Short mmCIF file of C-alpha atoms in Angstrom, two decimals:
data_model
loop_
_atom_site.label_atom_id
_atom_site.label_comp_id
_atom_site.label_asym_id
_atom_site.label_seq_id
_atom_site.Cartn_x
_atom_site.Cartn_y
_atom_site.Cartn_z
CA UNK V 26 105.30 111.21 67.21
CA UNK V 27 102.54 114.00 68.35
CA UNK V 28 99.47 112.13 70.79
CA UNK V 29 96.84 113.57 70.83
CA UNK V 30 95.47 110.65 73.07
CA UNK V 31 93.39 112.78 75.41
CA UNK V 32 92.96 110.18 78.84
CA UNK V 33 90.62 108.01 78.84
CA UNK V 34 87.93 107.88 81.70
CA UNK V 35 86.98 104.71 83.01
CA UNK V 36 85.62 105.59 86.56
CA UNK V 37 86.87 108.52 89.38
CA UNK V 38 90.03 105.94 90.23
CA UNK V 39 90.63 104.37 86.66
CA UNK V 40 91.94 106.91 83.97
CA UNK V 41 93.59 105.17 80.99
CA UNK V 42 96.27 107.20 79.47
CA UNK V 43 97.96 108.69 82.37
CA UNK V 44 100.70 107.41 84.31
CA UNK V 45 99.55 103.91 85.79
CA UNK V 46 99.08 101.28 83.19
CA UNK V 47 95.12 99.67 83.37
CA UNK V 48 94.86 96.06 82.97
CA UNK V 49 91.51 94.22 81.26
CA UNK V 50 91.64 91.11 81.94
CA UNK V 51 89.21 87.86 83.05
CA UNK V 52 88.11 85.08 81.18
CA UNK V 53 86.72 85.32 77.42
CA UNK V 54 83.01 84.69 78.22
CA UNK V 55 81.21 84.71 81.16
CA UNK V 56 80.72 80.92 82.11
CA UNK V 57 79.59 81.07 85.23
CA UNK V 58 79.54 83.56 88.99
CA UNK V 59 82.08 80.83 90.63
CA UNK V 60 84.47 81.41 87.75
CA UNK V 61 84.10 85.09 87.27
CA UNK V 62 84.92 85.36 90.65
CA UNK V 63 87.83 83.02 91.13
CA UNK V 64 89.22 84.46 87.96
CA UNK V 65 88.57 88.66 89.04
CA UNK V 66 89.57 88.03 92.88
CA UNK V 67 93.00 86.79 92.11
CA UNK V 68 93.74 88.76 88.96
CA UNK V 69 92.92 92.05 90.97
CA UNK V 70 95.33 91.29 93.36
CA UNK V 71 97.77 90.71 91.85
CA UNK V 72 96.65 93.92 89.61
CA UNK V 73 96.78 96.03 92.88
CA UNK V 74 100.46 94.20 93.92
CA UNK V 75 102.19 95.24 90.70
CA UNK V 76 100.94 98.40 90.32
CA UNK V 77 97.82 98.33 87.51
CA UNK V 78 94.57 99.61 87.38
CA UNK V 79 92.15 97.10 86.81
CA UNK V 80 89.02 96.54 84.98
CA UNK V 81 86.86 92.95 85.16
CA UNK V 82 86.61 91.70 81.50
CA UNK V 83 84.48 88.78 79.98
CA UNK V 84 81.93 88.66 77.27
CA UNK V 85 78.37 88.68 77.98
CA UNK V 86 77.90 87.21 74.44
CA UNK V 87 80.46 85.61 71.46
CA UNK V 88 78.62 86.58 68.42
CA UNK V 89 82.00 85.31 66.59
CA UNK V 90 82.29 82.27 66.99
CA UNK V 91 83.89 80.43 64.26
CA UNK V 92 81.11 77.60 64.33
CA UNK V 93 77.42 77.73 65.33
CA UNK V 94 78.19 74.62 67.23
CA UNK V 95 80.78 76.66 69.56
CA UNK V 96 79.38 78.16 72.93
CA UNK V 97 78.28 81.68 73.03
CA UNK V 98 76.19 82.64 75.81
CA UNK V 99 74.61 81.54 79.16
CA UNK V 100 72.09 84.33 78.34
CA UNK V 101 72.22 88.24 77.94
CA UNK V 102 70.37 88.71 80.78
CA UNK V 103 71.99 86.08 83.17
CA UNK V 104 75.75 86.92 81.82
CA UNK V 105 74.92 91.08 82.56
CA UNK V 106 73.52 90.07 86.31
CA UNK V 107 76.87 88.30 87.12
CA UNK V 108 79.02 90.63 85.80
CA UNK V 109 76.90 93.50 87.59
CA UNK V 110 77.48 90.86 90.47
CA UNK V 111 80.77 90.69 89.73
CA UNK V 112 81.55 93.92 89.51
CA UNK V 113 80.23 94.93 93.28
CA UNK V 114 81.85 91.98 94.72
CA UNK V 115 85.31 92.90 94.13
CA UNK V 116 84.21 97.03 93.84
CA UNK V 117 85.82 96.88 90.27
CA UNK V 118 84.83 98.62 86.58
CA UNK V 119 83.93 96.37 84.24
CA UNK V 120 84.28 96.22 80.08
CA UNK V 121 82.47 93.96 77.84
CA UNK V 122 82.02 93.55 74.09
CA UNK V 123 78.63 94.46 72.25
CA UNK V 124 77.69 93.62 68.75
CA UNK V 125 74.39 95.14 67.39
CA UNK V 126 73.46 98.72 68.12
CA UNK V 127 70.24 97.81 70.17
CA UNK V 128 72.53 96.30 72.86
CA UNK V 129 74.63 99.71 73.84
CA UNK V 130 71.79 100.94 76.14
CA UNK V 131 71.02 98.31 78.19
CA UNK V 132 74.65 96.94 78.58
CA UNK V 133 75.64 101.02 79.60
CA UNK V 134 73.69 100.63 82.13
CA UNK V 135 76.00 97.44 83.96
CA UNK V 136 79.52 98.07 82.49
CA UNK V 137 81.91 101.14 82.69
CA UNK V 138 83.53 100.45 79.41
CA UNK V 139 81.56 98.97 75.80
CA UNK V 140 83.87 97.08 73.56
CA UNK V 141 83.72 97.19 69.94
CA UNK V 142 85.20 93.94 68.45
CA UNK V 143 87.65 94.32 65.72
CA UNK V 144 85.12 92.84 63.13
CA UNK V 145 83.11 95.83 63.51
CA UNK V 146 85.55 98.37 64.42
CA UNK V 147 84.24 100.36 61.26
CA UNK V 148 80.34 100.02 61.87
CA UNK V 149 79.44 103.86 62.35
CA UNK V 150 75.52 102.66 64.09
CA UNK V 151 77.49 100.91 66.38
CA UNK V 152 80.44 103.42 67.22
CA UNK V 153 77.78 105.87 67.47
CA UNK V 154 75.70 104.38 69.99
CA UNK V 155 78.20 103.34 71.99
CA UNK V 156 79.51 106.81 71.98
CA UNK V 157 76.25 108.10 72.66
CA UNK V 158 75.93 106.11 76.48
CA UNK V 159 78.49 108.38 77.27
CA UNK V 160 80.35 105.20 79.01
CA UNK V 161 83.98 104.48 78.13
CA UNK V 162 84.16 103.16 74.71
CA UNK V 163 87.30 100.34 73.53
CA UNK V 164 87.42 100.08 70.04
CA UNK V 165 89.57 97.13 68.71
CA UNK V 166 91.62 97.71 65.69
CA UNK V 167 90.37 95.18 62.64
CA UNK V 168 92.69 92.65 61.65
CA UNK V 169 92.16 94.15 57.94
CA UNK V 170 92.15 97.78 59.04
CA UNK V 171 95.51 100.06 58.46
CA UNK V 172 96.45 101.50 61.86
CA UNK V 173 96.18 105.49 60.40
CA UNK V 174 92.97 104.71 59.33
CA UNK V 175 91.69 103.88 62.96
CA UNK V 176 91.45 107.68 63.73
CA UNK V 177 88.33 107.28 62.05
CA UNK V 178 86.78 105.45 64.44
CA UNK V 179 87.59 107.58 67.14
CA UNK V 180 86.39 110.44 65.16
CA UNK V 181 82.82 108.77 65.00
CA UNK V 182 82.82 107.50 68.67
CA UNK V 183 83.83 111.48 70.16
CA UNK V 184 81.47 113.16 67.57
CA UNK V 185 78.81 112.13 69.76
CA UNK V 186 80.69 114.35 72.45
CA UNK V 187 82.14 111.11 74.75
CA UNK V 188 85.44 112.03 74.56
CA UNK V 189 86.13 108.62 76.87
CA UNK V 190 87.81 106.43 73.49
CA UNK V 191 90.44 103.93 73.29
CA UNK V 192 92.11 101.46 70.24
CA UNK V 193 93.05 98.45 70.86
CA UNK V 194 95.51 96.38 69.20
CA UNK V 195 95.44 92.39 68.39
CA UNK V 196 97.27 91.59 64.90
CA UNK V 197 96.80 91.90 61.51
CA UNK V 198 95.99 88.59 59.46
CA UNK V 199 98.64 87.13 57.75
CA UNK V 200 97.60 84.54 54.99
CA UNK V 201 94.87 82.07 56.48
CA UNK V 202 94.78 81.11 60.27
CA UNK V 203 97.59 83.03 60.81
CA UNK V 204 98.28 86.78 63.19
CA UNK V 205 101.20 88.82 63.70
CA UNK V 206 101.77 92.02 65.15
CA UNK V 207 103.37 95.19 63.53
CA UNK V 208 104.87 97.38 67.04
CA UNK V 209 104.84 100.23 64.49
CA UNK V 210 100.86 100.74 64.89
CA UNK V 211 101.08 100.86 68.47
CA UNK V 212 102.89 104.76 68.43
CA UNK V 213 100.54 105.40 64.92
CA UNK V 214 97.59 104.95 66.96
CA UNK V 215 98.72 106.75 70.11
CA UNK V 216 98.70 109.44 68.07
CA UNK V 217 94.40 109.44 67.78
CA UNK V 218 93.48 107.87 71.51
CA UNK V 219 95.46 105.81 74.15
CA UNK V 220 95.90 102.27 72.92
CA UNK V 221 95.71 99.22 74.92
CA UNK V 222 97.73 95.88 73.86
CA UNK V 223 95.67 92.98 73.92
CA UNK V 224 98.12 89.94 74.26
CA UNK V 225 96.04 86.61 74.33
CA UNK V 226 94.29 87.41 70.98
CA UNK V 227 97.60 88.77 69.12
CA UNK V 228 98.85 84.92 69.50
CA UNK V 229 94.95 83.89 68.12
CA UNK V 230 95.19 81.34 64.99
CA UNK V 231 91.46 82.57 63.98
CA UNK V 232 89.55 79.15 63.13
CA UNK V 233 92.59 77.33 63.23
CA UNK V 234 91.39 73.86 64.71
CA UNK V 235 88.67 73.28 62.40
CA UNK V 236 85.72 75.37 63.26
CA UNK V 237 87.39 76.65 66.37
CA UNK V 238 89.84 79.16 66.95
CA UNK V 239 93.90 77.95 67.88
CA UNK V 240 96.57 79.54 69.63
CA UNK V 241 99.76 79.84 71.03
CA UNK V 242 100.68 80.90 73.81
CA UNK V 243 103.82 80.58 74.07
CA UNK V 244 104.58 83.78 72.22
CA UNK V 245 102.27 85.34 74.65
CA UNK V 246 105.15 86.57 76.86
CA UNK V 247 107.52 87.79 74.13
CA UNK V 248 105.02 89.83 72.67
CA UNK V 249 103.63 91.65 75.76
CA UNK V 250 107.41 92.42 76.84
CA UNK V 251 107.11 94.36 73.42
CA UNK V 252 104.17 96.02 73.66
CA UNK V 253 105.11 97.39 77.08
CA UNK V 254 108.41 98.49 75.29
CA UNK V 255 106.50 101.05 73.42
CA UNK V 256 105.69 102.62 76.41
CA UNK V 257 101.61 101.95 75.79
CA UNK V 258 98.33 103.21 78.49
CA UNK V 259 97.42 99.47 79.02
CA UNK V 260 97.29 95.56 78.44
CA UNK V 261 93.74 93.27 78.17
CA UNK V 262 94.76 89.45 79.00
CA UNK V 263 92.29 86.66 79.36
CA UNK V 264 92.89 84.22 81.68
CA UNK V 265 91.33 80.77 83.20
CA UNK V 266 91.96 78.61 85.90
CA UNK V 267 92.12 75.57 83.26
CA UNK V 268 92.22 77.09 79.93
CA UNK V 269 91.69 73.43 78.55
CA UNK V 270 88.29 73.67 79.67
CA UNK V 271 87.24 76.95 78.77
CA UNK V 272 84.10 77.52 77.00
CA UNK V 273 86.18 79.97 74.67
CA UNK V 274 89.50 80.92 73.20
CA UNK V 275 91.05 78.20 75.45
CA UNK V 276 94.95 77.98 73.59
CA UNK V 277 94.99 81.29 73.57
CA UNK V 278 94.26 82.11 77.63
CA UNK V 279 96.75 82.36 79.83
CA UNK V 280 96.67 80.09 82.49
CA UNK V 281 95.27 81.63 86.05
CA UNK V 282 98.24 80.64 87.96
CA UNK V 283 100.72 82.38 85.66
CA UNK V 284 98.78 85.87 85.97
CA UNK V 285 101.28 86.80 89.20
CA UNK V 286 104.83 86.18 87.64
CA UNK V 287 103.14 87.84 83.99
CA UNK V 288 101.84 90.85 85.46
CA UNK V 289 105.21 91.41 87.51
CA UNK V 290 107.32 90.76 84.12
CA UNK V 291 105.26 93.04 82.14
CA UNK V 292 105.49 96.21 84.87
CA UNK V 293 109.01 95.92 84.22
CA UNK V 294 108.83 96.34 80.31
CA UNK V 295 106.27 98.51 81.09
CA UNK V 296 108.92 100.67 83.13
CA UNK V 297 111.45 101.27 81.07
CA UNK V 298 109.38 101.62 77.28
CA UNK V 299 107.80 104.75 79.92
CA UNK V 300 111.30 105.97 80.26
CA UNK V 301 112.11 106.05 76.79
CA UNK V 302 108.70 106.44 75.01
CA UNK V 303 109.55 109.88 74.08
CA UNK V 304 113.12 109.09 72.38
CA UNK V 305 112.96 109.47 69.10
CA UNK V 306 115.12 109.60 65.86
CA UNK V 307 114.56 112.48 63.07
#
């Protein structure tokens, strides 16, 4: 299939859609300094080791949240300052999600890359003013959304002139509670923008457990290995020390002291869907 997935620019270092594969990963939300930093020292290392770009990732805010009763923030304010804090510490980019329009100025201003969530992967306002910061902008594909129709949002995002845009997949819904992941939308979408494969919320059972979200991890593994098959600019994994405890998306994370032995298996998928990305069949 044609790309047309111009690279993405993320800082001087950190170019998505080249030839080194850039790695978003960190906990869901930002729970607390300690944890951020636990979390970012260990997974860049092991980043650097295996040979990934990395960006810092954790939400500053989880507007989605199945229940009202589930944990969103410590604060806008005090979740920006440690991932600002964060981000110097371990001299690292960093990519969170915003939600409302109002918020893509301010947050611009700490990250190096605005995330659209995949609910509102088609709200123009907010593609627009993320595009508009002129940061690095991560759209994730909808779970209702076809993957051909995504070059719309990437349309919106670079009519603004940032030509810095990204898809992201995560899984299409399948009945109730339920995500799976068609490979075929991976190459559709590298057609419009590099696309990144994001692993822990492809095994997601969306409000699963009753007012909070499942997962299963367990297919985690199987699923990166083929992702990284296609031969794809990059992978976003949350982690956590002890995803039991984890103010978000806990069966879903991927526990901390896995992140070495997962980031060395998926450089090696990585590898050879690189060699043969361009083989194709007529």
């Amino acid at each position: 299939m044609n790309r047309n997935n111009k690279p993405m620019k993320i800082t001087d270092s950190v170019v998505l859609g080249e030839d080194k594969p850039v790695l978003f990963s960190g906990p869901c939300a930002v729970e607390s300094f300690d944890i951020c930093m636990e979390i970012g020292t260990k997974v860049k290392a092991w980043a650097e080791e295996h040979g990934f770009s990395y960006v810092f990732k954790a939400s500053f805010d989880k507007a989605n949240r199945t229940s009202s009763g589930s944990f969103r923030s410590i604060g806008m304010d005090k979740s920006l300052e440690v991932l600002q804090r964060v981000g110097k510490a371990l001299d690292v980019p960093l990519v969170t999600d915003i939600h409302e329009s109002y918020q893509a100025k301010d947050v611009a201003e700490v990250v190096d890359v605005l995330q659209i969530p995949a609910f509102l992967c088609r709200q123009t306002d907010l593609l627009l003013a993320a595009g508009e910061t002129g940061k690095a902008v991560k759209i994730k594909r909808g779970q209702f959304m076809a993957p051909e129709d995504m070059q719309y949002a990437v349309t919106k995002v670079r009519s603004t002139g940032n030509e810095n845009v990204c898809l992201t997949e995560r899984g299409f819904s399948l009945g109730y509670h339920n995500l799976v992941v068609d490979m075929r939308g991976l190459p559709i979408m590298r057609q419009f923008a590099p696309v990144v494969f994001d692993i822990t919320h492809s095994v997601q059972q969306p409000g699963g457990q009753g007012g909070t979200s499942g997962g299963q991890r367990e297919f985690a593994p199987i699923l990166a290995r083929a992702a990284a098959g296609t031969g794809i600019d990059g992978f976003f994994i949350e982690t956590h020390p002890e995803p039991a405890k984890a103010l978000s998306d806990g069966p879903n994370l991927i526990p901390l002291h896995k992140m070495g032995a997962f980031l060395e298996m998926l450089k090696e998928a990585w590898k050879v869907g690189r060699k043969y990305q361009d083989f194709e069949i007529q």
